[in-house]
XYZ file of C-alpha atoms in Angstrom:
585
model
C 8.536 -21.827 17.551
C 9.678 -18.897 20.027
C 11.228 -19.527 22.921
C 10.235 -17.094 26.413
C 12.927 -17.123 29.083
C 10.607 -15.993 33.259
C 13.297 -15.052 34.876
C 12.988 -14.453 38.987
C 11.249 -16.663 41.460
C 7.646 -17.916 40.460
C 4.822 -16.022 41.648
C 2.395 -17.992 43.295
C -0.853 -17.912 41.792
C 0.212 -15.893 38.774
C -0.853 -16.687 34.993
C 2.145 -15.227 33.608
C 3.167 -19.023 32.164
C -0.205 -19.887 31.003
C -0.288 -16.557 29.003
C 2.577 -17.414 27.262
C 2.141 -20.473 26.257
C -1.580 -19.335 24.761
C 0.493 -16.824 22.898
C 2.367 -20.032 21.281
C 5.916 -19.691 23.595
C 8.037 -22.568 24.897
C 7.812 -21.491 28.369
C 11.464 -22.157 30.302
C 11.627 -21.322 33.978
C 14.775 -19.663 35.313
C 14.733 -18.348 39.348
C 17.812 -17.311 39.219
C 20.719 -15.688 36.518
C 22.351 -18.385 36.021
C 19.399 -20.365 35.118
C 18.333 -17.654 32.693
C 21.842 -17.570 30.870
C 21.926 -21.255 30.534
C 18.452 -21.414 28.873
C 19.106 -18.384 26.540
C 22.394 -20.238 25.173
C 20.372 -23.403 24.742
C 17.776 -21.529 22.228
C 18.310 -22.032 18.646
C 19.641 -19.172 17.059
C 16.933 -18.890 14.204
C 14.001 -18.782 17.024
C 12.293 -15.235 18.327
C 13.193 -15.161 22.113
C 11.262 -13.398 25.116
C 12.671 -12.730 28.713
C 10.131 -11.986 30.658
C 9.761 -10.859 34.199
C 8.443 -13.612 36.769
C 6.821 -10.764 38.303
C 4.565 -9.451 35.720
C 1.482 -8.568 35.940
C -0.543 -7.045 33.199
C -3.075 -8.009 30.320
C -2.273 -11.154 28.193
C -3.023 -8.187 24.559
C -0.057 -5.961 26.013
C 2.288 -9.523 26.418
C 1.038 -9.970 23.006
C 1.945 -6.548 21.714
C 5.143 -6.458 23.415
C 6.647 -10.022 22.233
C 4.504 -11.050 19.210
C 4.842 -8.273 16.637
C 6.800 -9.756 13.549
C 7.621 -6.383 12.378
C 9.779 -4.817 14.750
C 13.676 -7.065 15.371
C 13.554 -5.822 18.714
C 10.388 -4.723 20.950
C 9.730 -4.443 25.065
C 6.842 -3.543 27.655
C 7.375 -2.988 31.296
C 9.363 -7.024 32.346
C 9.142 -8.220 28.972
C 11.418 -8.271 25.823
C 11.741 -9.613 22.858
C 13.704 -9.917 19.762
C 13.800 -11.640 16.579
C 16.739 -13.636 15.138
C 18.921 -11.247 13.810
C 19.143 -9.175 16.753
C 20.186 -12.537 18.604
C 23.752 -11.204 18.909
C 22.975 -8.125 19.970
C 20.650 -9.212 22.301
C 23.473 -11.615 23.679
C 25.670 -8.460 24.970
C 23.379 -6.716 26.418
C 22.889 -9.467 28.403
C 26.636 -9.805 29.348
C 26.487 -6.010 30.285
C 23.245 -5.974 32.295
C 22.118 -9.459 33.418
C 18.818 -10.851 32.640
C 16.058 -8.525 34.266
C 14.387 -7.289 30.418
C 13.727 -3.613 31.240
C 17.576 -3.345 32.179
C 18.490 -5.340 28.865
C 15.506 -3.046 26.898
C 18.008 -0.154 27.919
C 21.562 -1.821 27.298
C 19.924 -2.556 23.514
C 19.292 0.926 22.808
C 22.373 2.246 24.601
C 24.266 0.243 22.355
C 22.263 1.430 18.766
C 19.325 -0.937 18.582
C 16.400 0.243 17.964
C 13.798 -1.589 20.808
C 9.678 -0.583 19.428
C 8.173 0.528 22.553
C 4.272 -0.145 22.005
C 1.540 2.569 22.994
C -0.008 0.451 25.312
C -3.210 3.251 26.321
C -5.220 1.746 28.855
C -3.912 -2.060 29.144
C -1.343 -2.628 31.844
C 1.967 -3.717 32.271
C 4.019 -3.868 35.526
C 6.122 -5.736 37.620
C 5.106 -4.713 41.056
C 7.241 -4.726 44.011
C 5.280 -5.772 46.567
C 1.785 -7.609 47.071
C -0.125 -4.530 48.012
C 1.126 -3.165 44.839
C 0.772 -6.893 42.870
C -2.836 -6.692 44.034
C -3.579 -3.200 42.723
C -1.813 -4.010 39.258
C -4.402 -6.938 39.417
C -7.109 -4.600 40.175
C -6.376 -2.530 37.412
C -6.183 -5.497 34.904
C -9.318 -6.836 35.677
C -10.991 -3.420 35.534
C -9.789 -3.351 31.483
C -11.793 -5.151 28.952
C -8.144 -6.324 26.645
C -10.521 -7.922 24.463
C -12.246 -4.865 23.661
C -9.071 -2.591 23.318
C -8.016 -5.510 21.129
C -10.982 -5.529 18.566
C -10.795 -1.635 18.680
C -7.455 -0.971 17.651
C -7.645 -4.002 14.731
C -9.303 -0.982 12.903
C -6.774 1.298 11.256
C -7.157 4.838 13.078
C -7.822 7.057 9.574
C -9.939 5.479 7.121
C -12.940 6.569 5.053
C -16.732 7.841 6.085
C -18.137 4.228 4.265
C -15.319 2.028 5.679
C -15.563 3.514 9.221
C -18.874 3.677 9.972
C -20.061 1.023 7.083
C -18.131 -1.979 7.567
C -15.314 -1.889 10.334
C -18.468 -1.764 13.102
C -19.044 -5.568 12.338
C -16.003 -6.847 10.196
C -14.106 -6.491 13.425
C -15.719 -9.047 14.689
C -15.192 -11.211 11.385
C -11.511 -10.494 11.923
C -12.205 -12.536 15.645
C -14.032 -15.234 13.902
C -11.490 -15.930 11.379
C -8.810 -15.712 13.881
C -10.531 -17.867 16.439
C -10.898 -20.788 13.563
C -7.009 -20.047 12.558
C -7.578 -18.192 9.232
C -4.576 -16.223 8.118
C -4.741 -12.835 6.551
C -3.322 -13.880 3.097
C -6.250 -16.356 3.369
C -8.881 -13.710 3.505
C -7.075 -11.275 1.120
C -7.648 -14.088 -1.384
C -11.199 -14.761 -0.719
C -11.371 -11.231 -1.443
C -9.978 -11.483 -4.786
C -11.691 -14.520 -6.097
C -14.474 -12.681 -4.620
C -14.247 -9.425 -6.635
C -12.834 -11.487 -9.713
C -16.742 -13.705 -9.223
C -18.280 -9.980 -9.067
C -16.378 -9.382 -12.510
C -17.664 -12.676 -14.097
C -21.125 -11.815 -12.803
C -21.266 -8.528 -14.520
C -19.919 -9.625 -17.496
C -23.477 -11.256 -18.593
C -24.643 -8.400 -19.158
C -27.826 -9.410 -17.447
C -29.744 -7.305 -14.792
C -29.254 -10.264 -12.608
C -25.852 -10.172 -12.825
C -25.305 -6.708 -12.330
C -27.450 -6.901 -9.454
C -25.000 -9.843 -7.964
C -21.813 -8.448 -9.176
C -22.873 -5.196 -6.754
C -23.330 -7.768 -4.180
C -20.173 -9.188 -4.253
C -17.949 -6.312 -4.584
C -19.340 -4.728 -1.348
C -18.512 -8.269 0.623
C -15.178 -8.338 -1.514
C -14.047 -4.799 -0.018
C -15.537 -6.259 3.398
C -12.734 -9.102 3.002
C -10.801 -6.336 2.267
C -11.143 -4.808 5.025
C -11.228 -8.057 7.329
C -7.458 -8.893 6.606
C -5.835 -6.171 7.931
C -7.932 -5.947 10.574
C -7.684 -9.887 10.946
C -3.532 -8.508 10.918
C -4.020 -6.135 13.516
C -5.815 -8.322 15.776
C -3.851 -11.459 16.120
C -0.146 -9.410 14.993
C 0.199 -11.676 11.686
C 1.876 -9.376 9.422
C 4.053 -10.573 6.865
C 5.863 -8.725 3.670
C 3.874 -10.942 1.676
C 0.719 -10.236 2.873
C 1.826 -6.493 2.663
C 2.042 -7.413 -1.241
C -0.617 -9.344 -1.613
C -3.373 -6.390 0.075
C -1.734 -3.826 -2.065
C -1.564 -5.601 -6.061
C -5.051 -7.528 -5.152
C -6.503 -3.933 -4.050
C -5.801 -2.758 -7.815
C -6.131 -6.356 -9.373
C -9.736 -6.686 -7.935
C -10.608 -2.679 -8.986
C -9.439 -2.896 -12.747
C -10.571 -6.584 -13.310
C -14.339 -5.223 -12.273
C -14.082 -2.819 -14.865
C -12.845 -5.384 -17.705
C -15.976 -7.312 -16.251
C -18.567 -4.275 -16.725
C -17.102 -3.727 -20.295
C -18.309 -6.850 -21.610
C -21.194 -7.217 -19.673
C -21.980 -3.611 -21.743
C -21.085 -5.207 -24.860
C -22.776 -8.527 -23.714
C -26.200 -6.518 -22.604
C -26.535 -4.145 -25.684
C -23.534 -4.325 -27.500
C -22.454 -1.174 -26.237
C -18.708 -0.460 -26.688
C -17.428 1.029 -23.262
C -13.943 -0.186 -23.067
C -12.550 3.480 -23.598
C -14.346 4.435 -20.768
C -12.731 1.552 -18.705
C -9.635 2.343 -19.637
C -9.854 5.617 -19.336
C -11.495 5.334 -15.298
C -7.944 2.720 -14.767
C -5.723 5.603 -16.095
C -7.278 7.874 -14.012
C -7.554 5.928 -10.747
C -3.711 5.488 -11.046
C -2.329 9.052 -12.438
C -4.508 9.815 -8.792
C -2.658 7.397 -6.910
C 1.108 8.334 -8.479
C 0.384 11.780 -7.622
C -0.106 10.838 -3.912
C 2.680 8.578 -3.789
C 4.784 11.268 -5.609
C 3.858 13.884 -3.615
C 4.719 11.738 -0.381
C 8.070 10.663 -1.559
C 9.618 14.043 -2.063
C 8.245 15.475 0.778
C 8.636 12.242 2.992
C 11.955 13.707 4.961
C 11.897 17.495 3.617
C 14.065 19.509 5.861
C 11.667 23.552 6.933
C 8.781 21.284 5.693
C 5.757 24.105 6.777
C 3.344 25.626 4.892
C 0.415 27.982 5.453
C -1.951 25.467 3.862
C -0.470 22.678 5.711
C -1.341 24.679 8.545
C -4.876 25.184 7.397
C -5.498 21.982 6.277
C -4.018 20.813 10.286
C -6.897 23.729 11.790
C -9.979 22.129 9.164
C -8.940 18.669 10.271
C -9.903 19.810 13.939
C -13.286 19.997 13.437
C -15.417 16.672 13.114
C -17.667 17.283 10.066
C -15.100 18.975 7.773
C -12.625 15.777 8.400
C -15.516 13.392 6.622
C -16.434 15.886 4.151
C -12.549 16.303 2.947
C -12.099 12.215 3.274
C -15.011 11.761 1.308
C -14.391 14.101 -1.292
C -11.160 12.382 -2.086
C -13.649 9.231 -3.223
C -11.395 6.738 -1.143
C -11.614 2.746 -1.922
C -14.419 2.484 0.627
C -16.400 5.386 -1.685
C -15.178 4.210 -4.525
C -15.971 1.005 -4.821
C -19.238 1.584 -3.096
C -20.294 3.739 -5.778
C -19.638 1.678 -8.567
C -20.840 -1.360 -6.348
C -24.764 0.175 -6.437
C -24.450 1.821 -10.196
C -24.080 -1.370 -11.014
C -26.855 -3.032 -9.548
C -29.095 0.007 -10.649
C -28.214 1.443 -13.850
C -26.147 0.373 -16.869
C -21.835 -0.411 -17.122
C -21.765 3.506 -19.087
C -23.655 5.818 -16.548
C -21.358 3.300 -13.506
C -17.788 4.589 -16.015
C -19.323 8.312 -16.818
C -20.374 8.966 -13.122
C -16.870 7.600 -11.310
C -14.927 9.504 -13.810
C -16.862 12.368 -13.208
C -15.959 11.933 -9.473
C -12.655 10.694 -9.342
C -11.752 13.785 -11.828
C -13.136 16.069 -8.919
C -11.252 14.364 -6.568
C -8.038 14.670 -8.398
C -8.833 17.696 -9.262
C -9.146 18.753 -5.219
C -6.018 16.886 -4.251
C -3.623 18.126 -6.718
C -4.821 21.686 -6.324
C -4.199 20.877 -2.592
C -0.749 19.526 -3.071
C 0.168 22.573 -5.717
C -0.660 25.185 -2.828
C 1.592 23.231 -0.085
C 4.619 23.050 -2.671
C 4.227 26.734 -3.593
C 3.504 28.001 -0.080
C 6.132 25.439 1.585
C 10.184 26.663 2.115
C 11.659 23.003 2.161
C 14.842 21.353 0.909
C 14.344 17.701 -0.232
C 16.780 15.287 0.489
C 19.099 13.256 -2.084
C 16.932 10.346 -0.815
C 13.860 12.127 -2.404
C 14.999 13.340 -6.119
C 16.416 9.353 -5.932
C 12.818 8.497 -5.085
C 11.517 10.674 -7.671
C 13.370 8.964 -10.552
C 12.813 6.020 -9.562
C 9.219 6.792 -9.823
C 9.330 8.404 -12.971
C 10.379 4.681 -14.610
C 12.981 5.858 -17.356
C 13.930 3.833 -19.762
C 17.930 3.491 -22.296
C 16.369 6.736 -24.424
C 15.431 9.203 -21.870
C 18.726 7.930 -20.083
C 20.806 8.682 -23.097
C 19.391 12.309 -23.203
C 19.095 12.954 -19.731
C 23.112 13.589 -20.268
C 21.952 17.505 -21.874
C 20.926 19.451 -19.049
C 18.460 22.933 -19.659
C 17.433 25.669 -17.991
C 13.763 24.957 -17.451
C 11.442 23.474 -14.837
C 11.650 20.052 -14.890
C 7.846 19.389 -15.031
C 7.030 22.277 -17.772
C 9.615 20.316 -20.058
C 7.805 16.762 -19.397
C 4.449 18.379 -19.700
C 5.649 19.631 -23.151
C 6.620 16.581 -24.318
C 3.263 14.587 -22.738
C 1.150 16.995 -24.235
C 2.298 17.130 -27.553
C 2.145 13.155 -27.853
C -1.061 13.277 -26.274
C -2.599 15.702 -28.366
C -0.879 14.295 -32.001
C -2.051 11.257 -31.623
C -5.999 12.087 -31.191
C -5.671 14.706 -34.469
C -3.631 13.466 -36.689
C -4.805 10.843 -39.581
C -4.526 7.051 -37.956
C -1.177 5.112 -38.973
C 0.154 8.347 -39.875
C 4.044 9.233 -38.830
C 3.358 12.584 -36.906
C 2.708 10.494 -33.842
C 6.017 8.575 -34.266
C 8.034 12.013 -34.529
C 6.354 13.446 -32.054
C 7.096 10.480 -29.115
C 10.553 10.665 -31.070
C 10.302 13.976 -29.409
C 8.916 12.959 -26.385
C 11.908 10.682 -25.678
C 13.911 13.422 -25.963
C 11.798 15.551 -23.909
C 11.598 12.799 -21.198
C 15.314 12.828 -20.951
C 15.635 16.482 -20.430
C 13.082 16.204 -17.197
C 15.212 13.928 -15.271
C 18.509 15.480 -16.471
C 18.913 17.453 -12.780
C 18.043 15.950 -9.505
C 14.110 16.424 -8.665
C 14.209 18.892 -6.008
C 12.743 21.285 -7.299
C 9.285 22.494 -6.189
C 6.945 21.036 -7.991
C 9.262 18.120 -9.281
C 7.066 16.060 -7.777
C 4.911 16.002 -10.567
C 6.903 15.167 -13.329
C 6.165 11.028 -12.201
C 2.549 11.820 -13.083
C 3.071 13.762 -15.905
C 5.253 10.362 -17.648
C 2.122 8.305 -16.231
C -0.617 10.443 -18.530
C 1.507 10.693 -21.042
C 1.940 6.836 -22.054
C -1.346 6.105 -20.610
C -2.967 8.488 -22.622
C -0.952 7.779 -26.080
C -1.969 4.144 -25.465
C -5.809 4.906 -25.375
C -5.810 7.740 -27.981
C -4.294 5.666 -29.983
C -6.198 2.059 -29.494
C -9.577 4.195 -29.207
C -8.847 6.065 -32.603
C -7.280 2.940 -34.532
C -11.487 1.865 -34.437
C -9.774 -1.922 -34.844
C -11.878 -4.618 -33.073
C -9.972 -5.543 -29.837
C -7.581 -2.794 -29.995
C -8.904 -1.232 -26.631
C -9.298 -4.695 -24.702
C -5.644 -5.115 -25.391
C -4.915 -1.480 -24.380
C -6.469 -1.731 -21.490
C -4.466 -5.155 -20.862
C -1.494 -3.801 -21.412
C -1.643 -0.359 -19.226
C -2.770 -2.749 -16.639
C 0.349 -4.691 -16.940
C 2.757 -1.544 -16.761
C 0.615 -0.206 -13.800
C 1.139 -2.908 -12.121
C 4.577 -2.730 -12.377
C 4.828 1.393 -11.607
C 2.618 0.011 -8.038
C 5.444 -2.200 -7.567
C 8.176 0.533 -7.319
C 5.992 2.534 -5.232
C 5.690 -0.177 -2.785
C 9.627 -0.879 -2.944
C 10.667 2.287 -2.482
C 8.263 2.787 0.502
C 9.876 -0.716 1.919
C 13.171 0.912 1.807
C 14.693 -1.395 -0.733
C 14.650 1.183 -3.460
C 12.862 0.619 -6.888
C 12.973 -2.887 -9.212
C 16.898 -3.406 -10.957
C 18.003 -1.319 -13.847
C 17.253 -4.496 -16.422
C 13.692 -4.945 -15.841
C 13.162 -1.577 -16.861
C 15.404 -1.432 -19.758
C 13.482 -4.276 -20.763
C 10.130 -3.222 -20.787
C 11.455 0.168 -22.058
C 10.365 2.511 -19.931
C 7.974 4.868 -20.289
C 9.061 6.468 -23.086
C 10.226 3.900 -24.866
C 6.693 1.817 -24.702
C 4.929 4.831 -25.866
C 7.396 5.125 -29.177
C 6.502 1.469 -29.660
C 2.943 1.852 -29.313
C 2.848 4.870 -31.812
C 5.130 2.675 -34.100
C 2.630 -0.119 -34.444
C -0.145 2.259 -34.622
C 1.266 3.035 -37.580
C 2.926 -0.391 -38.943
C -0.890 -2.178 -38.167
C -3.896 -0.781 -39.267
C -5.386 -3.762 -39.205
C -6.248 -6.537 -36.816
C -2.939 -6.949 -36.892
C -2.571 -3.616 -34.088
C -5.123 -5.790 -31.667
C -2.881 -8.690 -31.691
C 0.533 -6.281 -31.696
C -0.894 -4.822 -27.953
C -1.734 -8.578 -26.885
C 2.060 -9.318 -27.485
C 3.423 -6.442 -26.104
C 0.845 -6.540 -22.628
C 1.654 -10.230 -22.396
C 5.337 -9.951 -22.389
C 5.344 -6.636 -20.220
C 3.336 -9.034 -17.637
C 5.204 -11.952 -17.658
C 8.661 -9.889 -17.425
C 7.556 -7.777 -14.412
C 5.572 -10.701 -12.773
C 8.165 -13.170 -12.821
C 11.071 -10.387 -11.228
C 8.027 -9.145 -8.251
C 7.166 -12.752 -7.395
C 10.834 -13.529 -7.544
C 11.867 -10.224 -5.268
C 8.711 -10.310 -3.186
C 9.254 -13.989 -1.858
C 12.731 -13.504 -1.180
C 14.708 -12.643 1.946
C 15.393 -9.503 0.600
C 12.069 -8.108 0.522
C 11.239 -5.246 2.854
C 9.710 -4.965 6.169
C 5.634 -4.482 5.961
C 4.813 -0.918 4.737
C 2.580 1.302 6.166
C -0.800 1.102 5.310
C -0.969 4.942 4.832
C -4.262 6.898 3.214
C -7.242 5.243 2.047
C -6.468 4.287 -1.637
């Protein structure tokens, strides 16, 4: 329950206490200070409180924006404040120092260090006029304002894809109203969207036209729900860390589990084996995403952060058909999945994998060349926060640690490329369950250490994260794909999904603030290096069957090891405030 404090003497005929209340507030009426200091001590310290002007006047969306917003501990409109529980102290001197009236306390806040959001409120209104010529002007502009519509409007995110904006946000807006009219929570409709994309999965895995034709279907109105939370989150203000989580894994969980589906609905339909190319579209999709998130991170705070492509990119961006064209090219989810949504229903699981790696390699290949050319033509120092970031990313485990001690003169990424390339490469050409490939990730170890030995500030440092993420993702197929033993690539492709999954996690910690998952979970999956020496190891131990069940083991204890710790952190008090939602995925 929160708790809203009107302070000042009623104004007659005003809706200021009805709005409240609809905005679920425990309306207490104070007309005069002391009033309004003896019902702020009487409110339970673990309960959001409002003080409110009794003189406002303004939409019942901008009261909403103002005191509703879960992710901000303090937040104020013209008359109206609010903060959440652990800014109740601070909130209590201010008070003492300015009285009651909330713009005054607003200022006291921040004059005293605490940061008070100040929503962009465009054209809905909030005053507290003075008079009642004034009161009935501020009245005239309110009811001129549709807050409804500003309200549906701005539940759609403000940069999003060609398909997405102009495909599905015109009407799952208003699905966002209907779910929040019948009380439906965003984590409710991010799981319809799962079970909804995992029932697309099931349907292509039959292997029948039918099903193919269904599982299209159903991954279009999956990425609809997809859509519909966050704008369902927007719209009624119900964000929650949780629901943060739960967009971003399900987002990949529903992606990679359609392609496991479309494998065996290729093996079902014609006994055609396209696992490799499964695997290799999930290795893909994610070395894309790593490089963005990469990229991001050590340019995030970048002090002289200009370039002359930046610069270019900012004059493109001003005209209206190159901004679709470059969004589009970058085949975001809305693309993506719509793509692979109508392949499916039209053609076969292998043209759907040749045809989106074909695209998401161009994509890549225009995003990385776009993010070489801003780090080459950029003059910026990154910040210890950064390289920190940057480490993190790049998920080393105890034997890149122990020879990230020996520090050489080289580029940080031409040393990890070295090392990724040559385990890369000796594992497609030399003889199966030979030792080359175990020597060479020997190396690679080695190598890995060397990378990381220096903070990653240097130019293109960024791209050493990536560079680990081919590297073991590659090995891993080469190596399941060349080993020709039945299962060996279903279990690959299990267990890259399982150490994705747990490289998306530190991405979104480290965006929360919180920095990445503790030093024992990786040590105990390995790291990156480490899991691809094991991998080459029992490429070489199993030749047999025996390799298909040696991936199951190690996928199934890599998931349950880094499942259990990001339930564990993600439920907790100590999980982060909701990230940003930043570019379409």
């Amino acid at each position: 329950m929160s708790t809203a404090i009107v302070t000042g003497q009623p104004v007659p005929g005003s809706s200021l206490e009805g709005d409240l209340r609809a905005l679920g507030f425990d309306v207490r009426l104070a007309p005069d200070a002391a009033d309004a200091e003896a019902a702020l001590a009487t409110v339970p310290g673990g309960q959001r409180v409002a003080v409110v002007d009794a003189g406002f006047v303004g939409h019942v969306h901008a009261l909403r924006l103002g005191l509703t917003d879960p992710r901000f501990n303090a937040s104020a409109i013209p008359g109206a404040l609010a903060v959440l529980p652990s800014t109740r102290q601070a909130l209590n001197r201010a008070v003492t120092e300015s009285g009651m009236h909330p713009d005054a306390v607003a200022k006291s806040l921040e004059a005293a260090g605490t940061d008070v959001h100040r929503p962009e409120l465009g054209d809905l209104v909030a005053a507290v006029p003075t008079d009642p010529q004034a009161r009935n002007e501020v009245r005239q502009s309110v009811a001129a304002v549709d807050d409804e519509a500003i309200r549906l409007r701005t539940a759609v995110k403000a940069r999003d894809g060609f398909f997405t904006t102009y495909c599905v946000s015109p009407y799952s807006r208003y699905l966002a109203r209907w779910c929040a009219r019948r009380g439906l929570t965003p984590n409710q409709v991010t799981t319809a969207s799962l079970l909804t994309a995992l029932i697309a999965a099931g349907c292509a895995a039959t292997g029948t036209r039918p099903g193919f034709v269904a599982a299209g279907l159903l991954l279009l109105f999956s990425f609809v729900l997809d859509c519909t939370d966050g704008q369902l989150a927007r719209y009624s203000l119900q964000y929650s860390t949780l629901g943060a989580w739960l967009d971003a894994t399900f987002d990949r969980a529903k992606e990679y589990a359609y392609y496991a589906g479309l494998a065996l609905g290729a093996a079902n339909a014609d006994g055609d084996d396209v696992w490799a190319l499964a695997l290799g579209a999930m290795v893909l999709q994610t070395c894309r995403h790593v490089v963005d998130f990469s990229f991001n991170e050590a340019n995030h705070d970048a002090a002289a952060n200009t370039s002359p492509t930046a610069a270019l990119s900012d004059k493109l961006d001003s005209v209206g058909w190159t901004v679709w064209v470059r969004r589009m090219i970058v085949l975001p989810i809305g693309e993506r999945w719509a793509l692979i949504a109508i392949l499916t229903a039209l053609t076969t699981p292998r043209i759907t994998f040749v045809v989106l790696l074909v695209g998401c390699a161009l994509a890549a290949c225009y995003t990385t060349a776009g993010r070489l050319l801003r780090s080459l033509t950029r003059k910026a120092r990154r910040t210890d926060r950064a390289a920190q970031a940057l480490a993190d990313l790049a998920d080393s485990g105890p034997l890149a640690r122990l020879f990230s001690k020996v520090k050489v003169p080289a580029p940080a990424p031409v040393i990890a490329a070295l090392g990724g390339v040559a385990v890369v490469t000796v594992s497609a050409l030399t003889d199966v369950g030979g030792t080359w490939p175990i020597v060479v990730a020997a190396v690679y170890c080695v190598t890995s250490g060397l990378a990381v030995a220096r903070p990653l500030k240097g130019t293109l440092d960024w791209l050493v994260p990536p560079i680990f993420r081919a590297s073991e993702y590659l090995t891993v197929l080469v190596l399941a794909a060349r080993s020709e033993v039945n299962g060996a690539l279903p279990a690959a492709f299990g267990l890259v999904a399982a150490v994705a999954y747990h490289h998306y996690d530190t991405v979104y910690r480290i965006r929360g603030g919180t920095g990445a998952p503790p030093h024992w979970l990786v040590r105990a999956i390995g790291g990156h290096e480490g899991r691809t020496l094991v991998v080459t190891i029992l490429a070489a131990l199993f030749t047999t069957t025996d390799f298909t069940v040696a991936l199951t083991v190690c996928a199934v204890f890599v998931a349950l090891v880094v499942l259990a710790e990001s339930i564990r952190f993600w439920v907790s008090a100590g999980a982060p405030a909701v990230h940003d939602e930043g570019e379409p995925a």
